Coordinates of C-alpha atoms in Angstrom, one line a residue:
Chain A
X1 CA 81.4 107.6 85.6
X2 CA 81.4 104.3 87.6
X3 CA 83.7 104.2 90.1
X4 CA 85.2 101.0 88.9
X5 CA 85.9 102.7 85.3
X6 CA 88.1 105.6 87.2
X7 CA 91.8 105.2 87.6
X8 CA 93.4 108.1 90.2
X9 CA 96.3 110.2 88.6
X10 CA 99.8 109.2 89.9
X11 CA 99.9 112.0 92.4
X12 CA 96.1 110.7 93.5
X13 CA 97.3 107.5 94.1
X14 CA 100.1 108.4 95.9
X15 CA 98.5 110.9 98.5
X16 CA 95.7 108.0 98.4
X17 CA 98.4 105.6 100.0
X18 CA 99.6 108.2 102.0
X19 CA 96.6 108.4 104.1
X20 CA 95.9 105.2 106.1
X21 CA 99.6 105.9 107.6
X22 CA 99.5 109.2 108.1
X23 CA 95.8 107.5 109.8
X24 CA 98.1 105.8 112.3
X25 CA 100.6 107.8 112.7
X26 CA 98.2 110.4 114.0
X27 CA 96.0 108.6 115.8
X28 CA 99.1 107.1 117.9
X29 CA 100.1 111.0 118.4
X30 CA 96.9 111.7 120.0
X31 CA 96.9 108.7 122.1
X32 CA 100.6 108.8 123.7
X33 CA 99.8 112.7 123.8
X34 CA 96.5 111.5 126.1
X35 CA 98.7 109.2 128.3
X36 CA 101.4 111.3 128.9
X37 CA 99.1 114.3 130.2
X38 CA 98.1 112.0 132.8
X39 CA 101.7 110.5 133.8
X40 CA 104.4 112.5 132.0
X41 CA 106.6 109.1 132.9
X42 CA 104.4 106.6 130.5
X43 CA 106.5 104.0 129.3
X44 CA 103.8 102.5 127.0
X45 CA 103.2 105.0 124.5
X46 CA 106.3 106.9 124.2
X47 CA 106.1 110.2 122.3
X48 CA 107.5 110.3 118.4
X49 CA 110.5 112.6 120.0
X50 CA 111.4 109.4 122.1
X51 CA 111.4 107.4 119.8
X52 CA 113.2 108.9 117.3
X53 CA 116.1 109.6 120.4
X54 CA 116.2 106.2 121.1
X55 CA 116.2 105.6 117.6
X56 CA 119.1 107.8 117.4
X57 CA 120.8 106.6 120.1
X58 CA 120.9 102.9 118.9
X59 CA 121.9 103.5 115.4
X60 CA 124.9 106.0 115.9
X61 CA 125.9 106.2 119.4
X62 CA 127.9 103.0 120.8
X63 CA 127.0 100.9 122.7
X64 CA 128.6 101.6 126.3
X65 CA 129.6 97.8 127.5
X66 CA 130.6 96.3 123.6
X67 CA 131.6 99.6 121.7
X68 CA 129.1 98.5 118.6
X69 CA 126.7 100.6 117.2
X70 CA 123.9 98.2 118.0
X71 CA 121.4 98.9 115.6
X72 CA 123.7 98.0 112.3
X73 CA 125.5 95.3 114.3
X74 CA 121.7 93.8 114.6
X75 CA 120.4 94.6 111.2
X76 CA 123.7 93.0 109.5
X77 CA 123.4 90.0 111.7
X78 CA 119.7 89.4 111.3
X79 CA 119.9 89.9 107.4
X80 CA 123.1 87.7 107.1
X81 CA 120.8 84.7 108.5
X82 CA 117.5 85.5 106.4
X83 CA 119.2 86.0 103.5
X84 CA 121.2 82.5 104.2
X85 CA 118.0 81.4 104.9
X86 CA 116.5 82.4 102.0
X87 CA 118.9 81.8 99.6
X88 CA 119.1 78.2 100.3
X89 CA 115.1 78.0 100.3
X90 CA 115.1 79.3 97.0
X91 CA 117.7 76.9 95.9
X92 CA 115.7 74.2 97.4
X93 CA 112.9 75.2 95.7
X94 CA 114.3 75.6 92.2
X95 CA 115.3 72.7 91.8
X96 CA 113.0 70.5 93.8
X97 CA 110.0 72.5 92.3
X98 CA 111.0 72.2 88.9
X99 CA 111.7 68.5 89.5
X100 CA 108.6 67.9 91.1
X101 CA 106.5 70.0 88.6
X102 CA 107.9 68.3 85.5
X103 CA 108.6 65.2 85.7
X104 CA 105.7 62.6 86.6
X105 CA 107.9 60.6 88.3
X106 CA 109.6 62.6 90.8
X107 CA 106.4 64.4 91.4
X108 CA 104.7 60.6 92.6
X109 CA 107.9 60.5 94.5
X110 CA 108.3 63.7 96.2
X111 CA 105.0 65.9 96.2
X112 CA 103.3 63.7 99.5
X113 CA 105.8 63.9 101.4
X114 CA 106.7 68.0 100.4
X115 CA 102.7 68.4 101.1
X116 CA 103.4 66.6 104.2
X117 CA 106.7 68.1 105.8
X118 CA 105.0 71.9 104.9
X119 CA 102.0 71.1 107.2
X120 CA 104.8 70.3 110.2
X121 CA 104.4 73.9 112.1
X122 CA 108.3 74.7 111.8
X123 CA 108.7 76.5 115.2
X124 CA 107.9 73.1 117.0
X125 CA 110.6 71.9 115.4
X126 CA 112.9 74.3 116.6
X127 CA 113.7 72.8 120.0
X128 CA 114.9 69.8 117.7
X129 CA 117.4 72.1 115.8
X130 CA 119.1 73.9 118.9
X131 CA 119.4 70.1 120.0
X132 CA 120.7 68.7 116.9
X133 CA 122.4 72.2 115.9
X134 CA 123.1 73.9 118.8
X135 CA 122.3 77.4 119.7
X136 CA 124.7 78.8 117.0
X137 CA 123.5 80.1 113.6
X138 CA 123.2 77.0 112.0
X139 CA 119.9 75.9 113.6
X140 CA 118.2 80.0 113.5
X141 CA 119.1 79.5 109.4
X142 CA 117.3 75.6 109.8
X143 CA 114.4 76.9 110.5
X144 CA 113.8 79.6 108.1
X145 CA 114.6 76.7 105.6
X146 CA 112.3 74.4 106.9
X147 CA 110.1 77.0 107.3
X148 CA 110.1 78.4 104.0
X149 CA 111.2 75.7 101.5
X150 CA 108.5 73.5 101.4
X151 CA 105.9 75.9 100.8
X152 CA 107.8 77.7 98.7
X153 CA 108.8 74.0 96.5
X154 CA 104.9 73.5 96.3
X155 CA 104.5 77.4 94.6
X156 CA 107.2 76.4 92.3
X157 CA 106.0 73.1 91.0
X158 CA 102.7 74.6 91.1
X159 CA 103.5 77.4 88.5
X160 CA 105.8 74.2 85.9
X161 CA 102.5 72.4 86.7
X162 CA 100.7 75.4 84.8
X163 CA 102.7 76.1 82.2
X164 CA 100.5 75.2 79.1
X165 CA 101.0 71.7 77.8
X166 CA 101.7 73.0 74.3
X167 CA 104.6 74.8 75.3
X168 CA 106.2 72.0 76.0
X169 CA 105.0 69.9 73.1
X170 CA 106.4 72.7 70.7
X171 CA 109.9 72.3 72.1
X172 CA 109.5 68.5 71.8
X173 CA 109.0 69.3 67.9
X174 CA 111.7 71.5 67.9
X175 CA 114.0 68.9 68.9
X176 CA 114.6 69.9 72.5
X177 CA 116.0 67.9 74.8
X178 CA 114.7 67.5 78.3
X179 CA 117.4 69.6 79.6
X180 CA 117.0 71.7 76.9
X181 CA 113.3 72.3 77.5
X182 CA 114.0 72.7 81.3
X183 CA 116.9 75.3 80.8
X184 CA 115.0 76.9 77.7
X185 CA 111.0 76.9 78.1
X186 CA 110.4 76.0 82.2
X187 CA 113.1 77.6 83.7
X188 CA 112.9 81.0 82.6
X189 CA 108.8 80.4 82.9
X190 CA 109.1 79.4 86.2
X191 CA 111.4 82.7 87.2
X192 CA 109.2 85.0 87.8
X193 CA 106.8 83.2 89.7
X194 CA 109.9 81.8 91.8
X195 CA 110.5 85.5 92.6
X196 CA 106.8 85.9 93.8
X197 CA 107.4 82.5 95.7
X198 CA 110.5 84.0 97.4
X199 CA 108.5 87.3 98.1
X200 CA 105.6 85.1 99.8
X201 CA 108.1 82.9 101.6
X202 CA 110.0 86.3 103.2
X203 CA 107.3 87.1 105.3
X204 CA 107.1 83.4 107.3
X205 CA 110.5 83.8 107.2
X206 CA 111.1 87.3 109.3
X207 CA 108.3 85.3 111.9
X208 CA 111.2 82.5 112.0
X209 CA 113.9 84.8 112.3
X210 CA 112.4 87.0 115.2
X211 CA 111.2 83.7 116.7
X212 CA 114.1 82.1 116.8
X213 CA 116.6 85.1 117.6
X214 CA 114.3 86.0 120.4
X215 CA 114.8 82.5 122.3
X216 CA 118.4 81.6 121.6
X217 CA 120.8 84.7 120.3
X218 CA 122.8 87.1 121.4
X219 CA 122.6 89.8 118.5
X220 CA 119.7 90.5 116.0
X221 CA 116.8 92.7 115.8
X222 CA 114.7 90.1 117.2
X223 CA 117.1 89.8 120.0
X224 CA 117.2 92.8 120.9
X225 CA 113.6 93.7 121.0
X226 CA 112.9 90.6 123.3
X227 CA 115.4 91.6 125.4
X228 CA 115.0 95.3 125.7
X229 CA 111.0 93.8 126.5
X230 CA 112.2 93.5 129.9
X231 CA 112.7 97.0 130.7
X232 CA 109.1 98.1 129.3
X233 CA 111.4 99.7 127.0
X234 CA 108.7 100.8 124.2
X235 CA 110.7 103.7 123.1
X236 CA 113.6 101.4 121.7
X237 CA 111.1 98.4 120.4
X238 CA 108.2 100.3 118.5
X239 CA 111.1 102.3 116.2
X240 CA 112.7 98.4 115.7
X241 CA 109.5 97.3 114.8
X242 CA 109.2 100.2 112.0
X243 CA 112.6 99.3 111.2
X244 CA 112.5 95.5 110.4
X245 CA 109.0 95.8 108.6
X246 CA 110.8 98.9 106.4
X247 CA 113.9 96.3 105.7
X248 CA 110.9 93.4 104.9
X249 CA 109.0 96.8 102.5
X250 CA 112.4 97.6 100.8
X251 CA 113.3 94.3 100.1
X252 CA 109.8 93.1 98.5
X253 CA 110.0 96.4 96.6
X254 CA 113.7 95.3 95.1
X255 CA 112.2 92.0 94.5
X256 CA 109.8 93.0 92.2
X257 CA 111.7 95.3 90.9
X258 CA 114.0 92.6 89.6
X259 CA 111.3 90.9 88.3
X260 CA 109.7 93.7 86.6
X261 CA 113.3 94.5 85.0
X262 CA 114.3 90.6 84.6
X263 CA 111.4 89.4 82.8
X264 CA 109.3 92.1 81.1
X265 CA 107.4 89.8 79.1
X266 CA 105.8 88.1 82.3
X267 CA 104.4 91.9 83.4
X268 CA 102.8 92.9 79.7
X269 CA 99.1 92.4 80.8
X270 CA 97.7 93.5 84.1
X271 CA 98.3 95.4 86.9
X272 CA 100.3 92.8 89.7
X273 CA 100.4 94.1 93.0
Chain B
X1 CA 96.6 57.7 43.7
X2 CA 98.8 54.8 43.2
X3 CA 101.7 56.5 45.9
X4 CA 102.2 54.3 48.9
X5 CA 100.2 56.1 51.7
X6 CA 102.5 58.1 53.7
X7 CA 99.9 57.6 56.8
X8 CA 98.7 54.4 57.6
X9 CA 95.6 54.6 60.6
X10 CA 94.1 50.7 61.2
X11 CA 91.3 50.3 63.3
X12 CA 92.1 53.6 65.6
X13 CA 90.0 53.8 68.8
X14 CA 90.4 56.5 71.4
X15 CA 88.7 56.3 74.8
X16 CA 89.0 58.5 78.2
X17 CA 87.7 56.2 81.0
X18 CA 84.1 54.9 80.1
X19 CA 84.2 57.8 77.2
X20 CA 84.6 56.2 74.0
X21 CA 86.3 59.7 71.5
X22 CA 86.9 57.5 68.5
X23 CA 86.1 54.2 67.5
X24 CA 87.2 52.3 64.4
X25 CA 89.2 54.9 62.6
X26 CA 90.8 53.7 59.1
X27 CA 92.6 56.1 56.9
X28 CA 95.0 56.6 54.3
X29 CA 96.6 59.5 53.3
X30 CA 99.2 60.6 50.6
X31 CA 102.1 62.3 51.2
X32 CA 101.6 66.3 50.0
X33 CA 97.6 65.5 51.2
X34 CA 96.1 68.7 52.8
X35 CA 93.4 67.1 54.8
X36 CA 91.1 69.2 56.7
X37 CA 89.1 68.1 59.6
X38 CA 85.6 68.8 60.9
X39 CA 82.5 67.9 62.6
X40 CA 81.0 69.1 65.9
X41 CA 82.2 69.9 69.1
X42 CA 83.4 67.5 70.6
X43 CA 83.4 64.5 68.1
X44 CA 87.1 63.6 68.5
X45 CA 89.1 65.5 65.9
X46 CA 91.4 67.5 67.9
X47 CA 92.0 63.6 70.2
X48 CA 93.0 62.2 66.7
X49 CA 95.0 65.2 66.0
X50 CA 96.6 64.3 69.3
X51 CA 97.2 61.1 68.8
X52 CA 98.9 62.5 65.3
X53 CA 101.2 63.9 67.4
X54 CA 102.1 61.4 69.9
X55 CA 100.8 63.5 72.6
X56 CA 98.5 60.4 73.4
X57 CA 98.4 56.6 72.6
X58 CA 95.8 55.3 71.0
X59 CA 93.9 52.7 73.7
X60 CA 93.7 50.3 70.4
X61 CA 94.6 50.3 66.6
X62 CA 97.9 51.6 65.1
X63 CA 99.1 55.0 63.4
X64 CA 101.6 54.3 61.1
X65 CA 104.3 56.7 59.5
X66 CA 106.3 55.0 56.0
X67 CA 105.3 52.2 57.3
X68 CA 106.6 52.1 60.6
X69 CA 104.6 52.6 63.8
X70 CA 104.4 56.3 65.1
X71 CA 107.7 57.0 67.5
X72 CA 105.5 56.9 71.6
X73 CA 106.5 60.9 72.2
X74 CA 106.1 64.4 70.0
X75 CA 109.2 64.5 67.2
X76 CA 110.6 67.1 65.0
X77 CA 108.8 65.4 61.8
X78 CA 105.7 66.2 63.2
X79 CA 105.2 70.1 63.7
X80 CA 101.7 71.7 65.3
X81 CA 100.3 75.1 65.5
X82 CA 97.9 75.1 68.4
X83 CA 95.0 77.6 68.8
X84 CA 97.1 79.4 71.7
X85 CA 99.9 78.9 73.7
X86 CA 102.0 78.2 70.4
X87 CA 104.8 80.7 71.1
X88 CA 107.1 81.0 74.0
X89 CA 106.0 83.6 75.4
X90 CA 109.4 84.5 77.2
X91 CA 111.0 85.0 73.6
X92 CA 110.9 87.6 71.4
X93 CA 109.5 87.0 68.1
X94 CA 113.0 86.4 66.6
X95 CA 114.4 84.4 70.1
X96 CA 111.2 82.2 69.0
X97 CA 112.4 81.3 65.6
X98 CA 115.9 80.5 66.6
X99 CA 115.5 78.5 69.2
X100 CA 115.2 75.2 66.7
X101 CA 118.7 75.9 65.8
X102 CA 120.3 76.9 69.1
X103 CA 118.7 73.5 70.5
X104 CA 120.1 71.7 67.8
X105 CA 123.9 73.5 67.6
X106 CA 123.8 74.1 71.9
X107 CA 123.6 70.7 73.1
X108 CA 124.1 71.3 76.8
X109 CA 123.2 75.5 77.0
X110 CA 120.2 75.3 74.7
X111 CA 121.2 78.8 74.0
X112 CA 123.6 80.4 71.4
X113 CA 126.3 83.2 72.1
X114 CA 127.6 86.1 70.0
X115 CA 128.8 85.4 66.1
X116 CA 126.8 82.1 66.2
X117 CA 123.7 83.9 67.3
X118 CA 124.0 86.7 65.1
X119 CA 124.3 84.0 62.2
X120 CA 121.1 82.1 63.8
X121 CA 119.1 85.6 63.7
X122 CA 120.7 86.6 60.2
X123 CA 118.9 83.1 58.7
X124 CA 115.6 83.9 60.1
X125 CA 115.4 87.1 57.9
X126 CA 113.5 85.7 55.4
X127 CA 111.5 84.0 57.6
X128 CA 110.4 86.7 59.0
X129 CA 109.9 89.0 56.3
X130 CA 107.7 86.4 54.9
X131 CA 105.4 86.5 57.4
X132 CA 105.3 90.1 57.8
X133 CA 107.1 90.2 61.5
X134 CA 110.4 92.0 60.3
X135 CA 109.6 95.4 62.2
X136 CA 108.0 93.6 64.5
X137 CA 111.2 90.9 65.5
X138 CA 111.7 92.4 69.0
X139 CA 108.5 92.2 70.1
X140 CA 107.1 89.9 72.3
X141 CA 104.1 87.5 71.9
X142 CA 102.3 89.2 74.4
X143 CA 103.1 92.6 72.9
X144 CA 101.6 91.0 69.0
X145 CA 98.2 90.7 67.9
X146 CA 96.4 87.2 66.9
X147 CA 97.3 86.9 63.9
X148 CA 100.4 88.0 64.0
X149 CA 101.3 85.5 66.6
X150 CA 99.1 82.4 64.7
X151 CA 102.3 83.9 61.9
X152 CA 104.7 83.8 64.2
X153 CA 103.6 80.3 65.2
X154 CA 103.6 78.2 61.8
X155 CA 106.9 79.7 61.0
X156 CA 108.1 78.0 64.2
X157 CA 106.6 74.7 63.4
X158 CA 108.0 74.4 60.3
X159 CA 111.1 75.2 61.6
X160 CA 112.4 71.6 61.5
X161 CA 110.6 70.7 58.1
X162 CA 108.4 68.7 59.3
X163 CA 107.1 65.8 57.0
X164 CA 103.6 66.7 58.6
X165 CA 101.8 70.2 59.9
X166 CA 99.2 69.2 62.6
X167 CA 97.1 72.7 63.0
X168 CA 94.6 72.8 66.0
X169 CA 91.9 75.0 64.9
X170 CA 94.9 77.3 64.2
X171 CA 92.9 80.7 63.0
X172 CA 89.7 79.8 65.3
X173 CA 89.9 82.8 67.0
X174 CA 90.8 85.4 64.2
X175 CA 88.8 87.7 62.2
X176 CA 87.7 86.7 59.0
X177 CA 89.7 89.3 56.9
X178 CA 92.9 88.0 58.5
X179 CA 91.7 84.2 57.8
X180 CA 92.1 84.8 54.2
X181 CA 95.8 86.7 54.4
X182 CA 96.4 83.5 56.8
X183 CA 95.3 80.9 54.3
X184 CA 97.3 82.9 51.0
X185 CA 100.4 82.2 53.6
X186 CA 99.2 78.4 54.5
X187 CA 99.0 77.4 50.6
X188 CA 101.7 79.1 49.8
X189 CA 103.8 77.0 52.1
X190 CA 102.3 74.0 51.7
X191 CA 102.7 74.1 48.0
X192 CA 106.3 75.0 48.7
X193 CA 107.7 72.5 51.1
X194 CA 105.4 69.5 49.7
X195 CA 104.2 68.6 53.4
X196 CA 101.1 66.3 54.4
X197 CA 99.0 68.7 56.2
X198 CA 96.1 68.2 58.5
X199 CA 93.8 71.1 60.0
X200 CA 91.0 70.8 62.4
X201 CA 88.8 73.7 61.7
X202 CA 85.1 74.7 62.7
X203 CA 84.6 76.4 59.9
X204 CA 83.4 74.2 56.9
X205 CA 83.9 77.1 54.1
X206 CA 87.8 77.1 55.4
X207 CA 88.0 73.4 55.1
X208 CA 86.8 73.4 51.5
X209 CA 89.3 75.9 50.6
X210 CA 91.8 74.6 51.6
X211 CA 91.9 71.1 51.4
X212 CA 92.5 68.4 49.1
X213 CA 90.3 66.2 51.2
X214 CA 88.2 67.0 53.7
X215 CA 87.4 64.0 56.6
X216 CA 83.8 64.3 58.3
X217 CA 84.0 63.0 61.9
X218 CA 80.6 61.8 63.3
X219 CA 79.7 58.9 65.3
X220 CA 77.7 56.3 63.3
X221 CA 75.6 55.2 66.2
X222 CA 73.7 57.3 69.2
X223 CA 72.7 56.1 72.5
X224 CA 70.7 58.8 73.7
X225 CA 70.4 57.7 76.8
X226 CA 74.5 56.8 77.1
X227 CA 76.4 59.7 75.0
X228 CA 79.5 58.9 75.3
X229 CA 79.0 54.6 74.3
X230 CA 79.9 55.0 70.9
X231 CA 82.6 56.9 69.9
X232 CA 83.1 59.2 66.3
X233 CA 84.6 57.9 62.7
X234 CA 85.3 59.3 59.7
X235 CA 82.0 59.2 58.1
X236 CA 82.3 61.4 54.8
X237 CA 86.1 61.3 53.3
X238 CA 85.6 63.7 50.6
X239 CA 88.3 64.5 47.8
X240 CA 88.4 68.2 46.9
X241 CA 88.9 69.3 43.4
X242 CA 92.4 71.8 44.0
X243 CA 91.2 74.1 41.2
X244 CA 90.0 77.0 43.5
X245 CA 89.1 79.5 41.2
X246 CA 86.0 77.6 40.3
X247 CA 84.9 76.7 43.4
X248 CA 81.2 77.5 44.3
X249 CA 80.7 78.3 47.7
X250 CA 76.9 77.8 46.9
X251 CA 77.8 74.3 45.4
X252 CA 79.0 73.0 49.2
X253 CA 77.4 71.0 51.1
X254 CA 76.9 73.0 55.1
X255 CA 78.2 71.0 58.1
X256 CA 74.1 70.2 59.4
X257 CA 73.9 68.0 55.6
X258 CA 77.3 66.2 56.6
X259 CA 76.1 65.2 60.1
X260 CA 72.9 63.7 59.5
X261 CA 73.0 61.9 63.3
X262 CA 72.8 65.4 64.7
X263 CA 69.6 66.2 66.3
X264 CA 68.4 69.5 64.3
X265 CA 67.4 72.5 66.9

């Protein structure tokens, strides 16, 4: 049979996935195995033992000048703003993209200048925030809206845009009311597809977060892994790396999740990655 | 014949841009009338079906409706059953046919809660059993097969009892068997609600069964060197004899003798 026709078993497909990291994973064995035959003291590509030690040590031992497990205290503080972030992106986007996406007017209005403002790259702006803001949280939480939104508002009004023209015609001869065709036929439409917007829009977003906790903060996994850069300190950033892109992993997977449990009918046909 | 004409069109003409869809349309047609629509592809019956609607203006002529001029937007008199995308696909097959009454009854929520839902689901029943959907009431659209949802659709446009059924080409992409179950459950509930009823269809043997008058669109003149000068007309407006039984398939005239301006392959 063609190898287009042939679908792998579940335990196929999961060994299948398993390889490119176990790929990587070995292939960084061998090399930091390499280094460190010539200088047991490498600092560049620590040993998986170090790692996980340092690992360790960050996530359950404290912290001998603040007393706070640093690891948590990092994770907690780094969420709290992307999630702030987020959450008001996705309000943002809601409501401007459904405004933009169905009514004519707003859409003359609004959808330059939305076009224009998401073409603005948002880390140049971030000097302006810390000005405007100050270094607090405020102006870290800015950019991952200003990041975010806008790209995320043209996704949105994109996917009202495409919902068939009939669909809407049918409520009209229902009797619908515009707010009763927004609350009834686009809204619950345009859900799922916000979901995907919001699971496209996280990963700008972790960029933002890193970017901005690495030049003004004083706790956050970014933070931390720009400031720990000083001491060549590999064994403590690689594992942090692993760590926020497991975070970013679990918390695409939980998104689509909800959307799969949410709204079954959007996921009837077809495979959606 | 001597019933004021429910639908009044004067002088209808239609045009995107430079491209002229209909030119000159006049028309009147009864109330109870089940007109059926065809000509080729292309020739401007699913634009006036359109402009039936309200879903576009007409660039010149009036539609009028008892003798007033058609309201500018889609209304609840006028129902439609497109080819696709008729159903919300987000709803359950029952959801679907409730939602006239929870948008009438739930001015601000759109949506209806506990007893008052139950009661809403309770008077679809026979709704559904009449089109066959009763097992099938939790399904979604997606989860139905075409005919089932082209079912699932007319129920929901005739909801509101409309004065008028618009169908686009509503059974265009069924099988044939199917067709025939679909036109049994068309008659039946034309004959029932005593609606004005206009079908596009492709499929000339349909339209003769069906209707009580079946419009030809065509354009009268050709430019061969400018298509789209000259727009399409009525140019046949035949009245059907109802008594079915008797009808001749043999008898009917095929779409090619109806369209003489057609270049014949």
């Amino acid at each position: 049979m063609r190898i287009t026709n042939r679908k792998p078993s579940r335990p196929t497909a999961f060994l299948l996935g398993l390889i490119p990291f176990l790929g990587v994973l070995i292939a960084y064995a061998v090399a930091s195995h390499t280094r460190r035959l010539e200088n047991p003291a490498d600092k560049l590509l620590p040993s998986l033992a170090d790692m996980g030690a340092a690992f360790m040590r960050m996530a359950f031992e404290a912290d001998r000048r603040s007393g706070n497990y640093l690891l948590w205290l990092d994770t907690w503080d780094s969420l709290w703003r992307l999630g702030s972030g987020m959450l008001i992106s996705t309000a943002i986007a809601l409501i401007l993209g459904i405004s933009i996406g169905f009514v004519a007017h707003v859409r003359s209005g609004l959808a330059p200048f939305v076009a224009t403002f998401s073409l603005i790259p948002p880390i140049t702006i971030l000097p302006i925030l810390f000005i405007i803001f100050g270094l607090g949280e405020v102006s870290k939480i800015m950019l991952i809206v200003i990041g975010t939104a806008p790209v995320m508002v043209r996704g949105v009004s994109q996917a009202v845009m495409d919902i068939p023209r009939e669909m809407i015609i049918k409520a009209e001869t229902l009797g619908a009311s515009v707010w009763q065709m927004v609350t009834r036929v686009v809204l619950p439409q345009t859900l799922p597809q916000l979901i995907t917007a919001l699971r496209l829009g996280l990963v700008p977003a972790w960029i933002f977060l890193v970017s901005a906790e690495a030049i003004a903060s004083t706790s956050g996994l970014g933070y931390r892994i720009f400031l720990v850069r000083r001491y060549l300190a590999m064994d403590v950033i690689l594992p942090y790396v692993a760590w926020i892109t497991l975070l970013a992993f679990i918390i695409d997977r939980l998104l689509r999740l909800l959307s799969k449990r949410a709204f079954p009918w959007h996921h009837l046909k077809g495979d959606s990655l | 014949m001597s019933a004021p004409a429910q639908i009044r069109v004067r002088d209808l003409s239609m045009s995107y841009g430079p491209c002229l869809v209909l030119e000159r349309v006049n028309l009147e047609v009864e109330q109870g009338s089940f007109c059926t629509i065809v000509g080729a592809s292309g020739c401007g019956k699913s634009t006036f079906l359109r402009l039936l609607l309200s879903q576009e203006t007409p660039t010149r002529g009036t539609i009028e409706l008892n003798g007033t001029a058609l309201p500018p937007e889609p209304t609840p008199d006028r129902g439609i059953v497109f080819q696709r995308y008729s159903v919300f696909p987000h709803l359950c097959v029952e959801d679907n046919l409730i939602m006239a009454s929870e948008f009438e009854a739930a001015r601000w929520t759109g949506r209806l809660f506990g007893g008052a839902r139950k009661a809403a689901r309770e008077a679809v029943r026979d709704t559904l059993d009449r089109i066959g959907l009763t097992a099938a009431r939790h399904r979604y659209p997606a989860q139905l097969s075409g005919g089932m949802q082209q079912r699932l659709a007319i129920a929901q446009a005739l909801l509101k009892k409309p004065d008028i059924l618009l169908l686009d080409e509503p059974f265009g992409a069924l099988d044939p068997g199917i067709r025939a179950d679909m036109h049994e459950l068309l008659l039946g509930l034309w004959e029932e609600l005593s609606m004005t009823v206009f079908m596009v269809t492709h499929d000339i043997n349909e339209a003769f069964k069906l209707g009580t008058r079946m419009l030809v669109f065509d354009k009268l003149r050709h430019d061969p060197h400018a298509p789209e000068a000259f727009g399409a007309t009525v140019t046949y407006d035949l009245p059907l004899t109802n008594d079915r039984a008797n009808d001749q398939e043999s008898t009917r005239p095929s779409l090619d003798e109806l369209l003489p301006s057609r270049p014949h392959p």
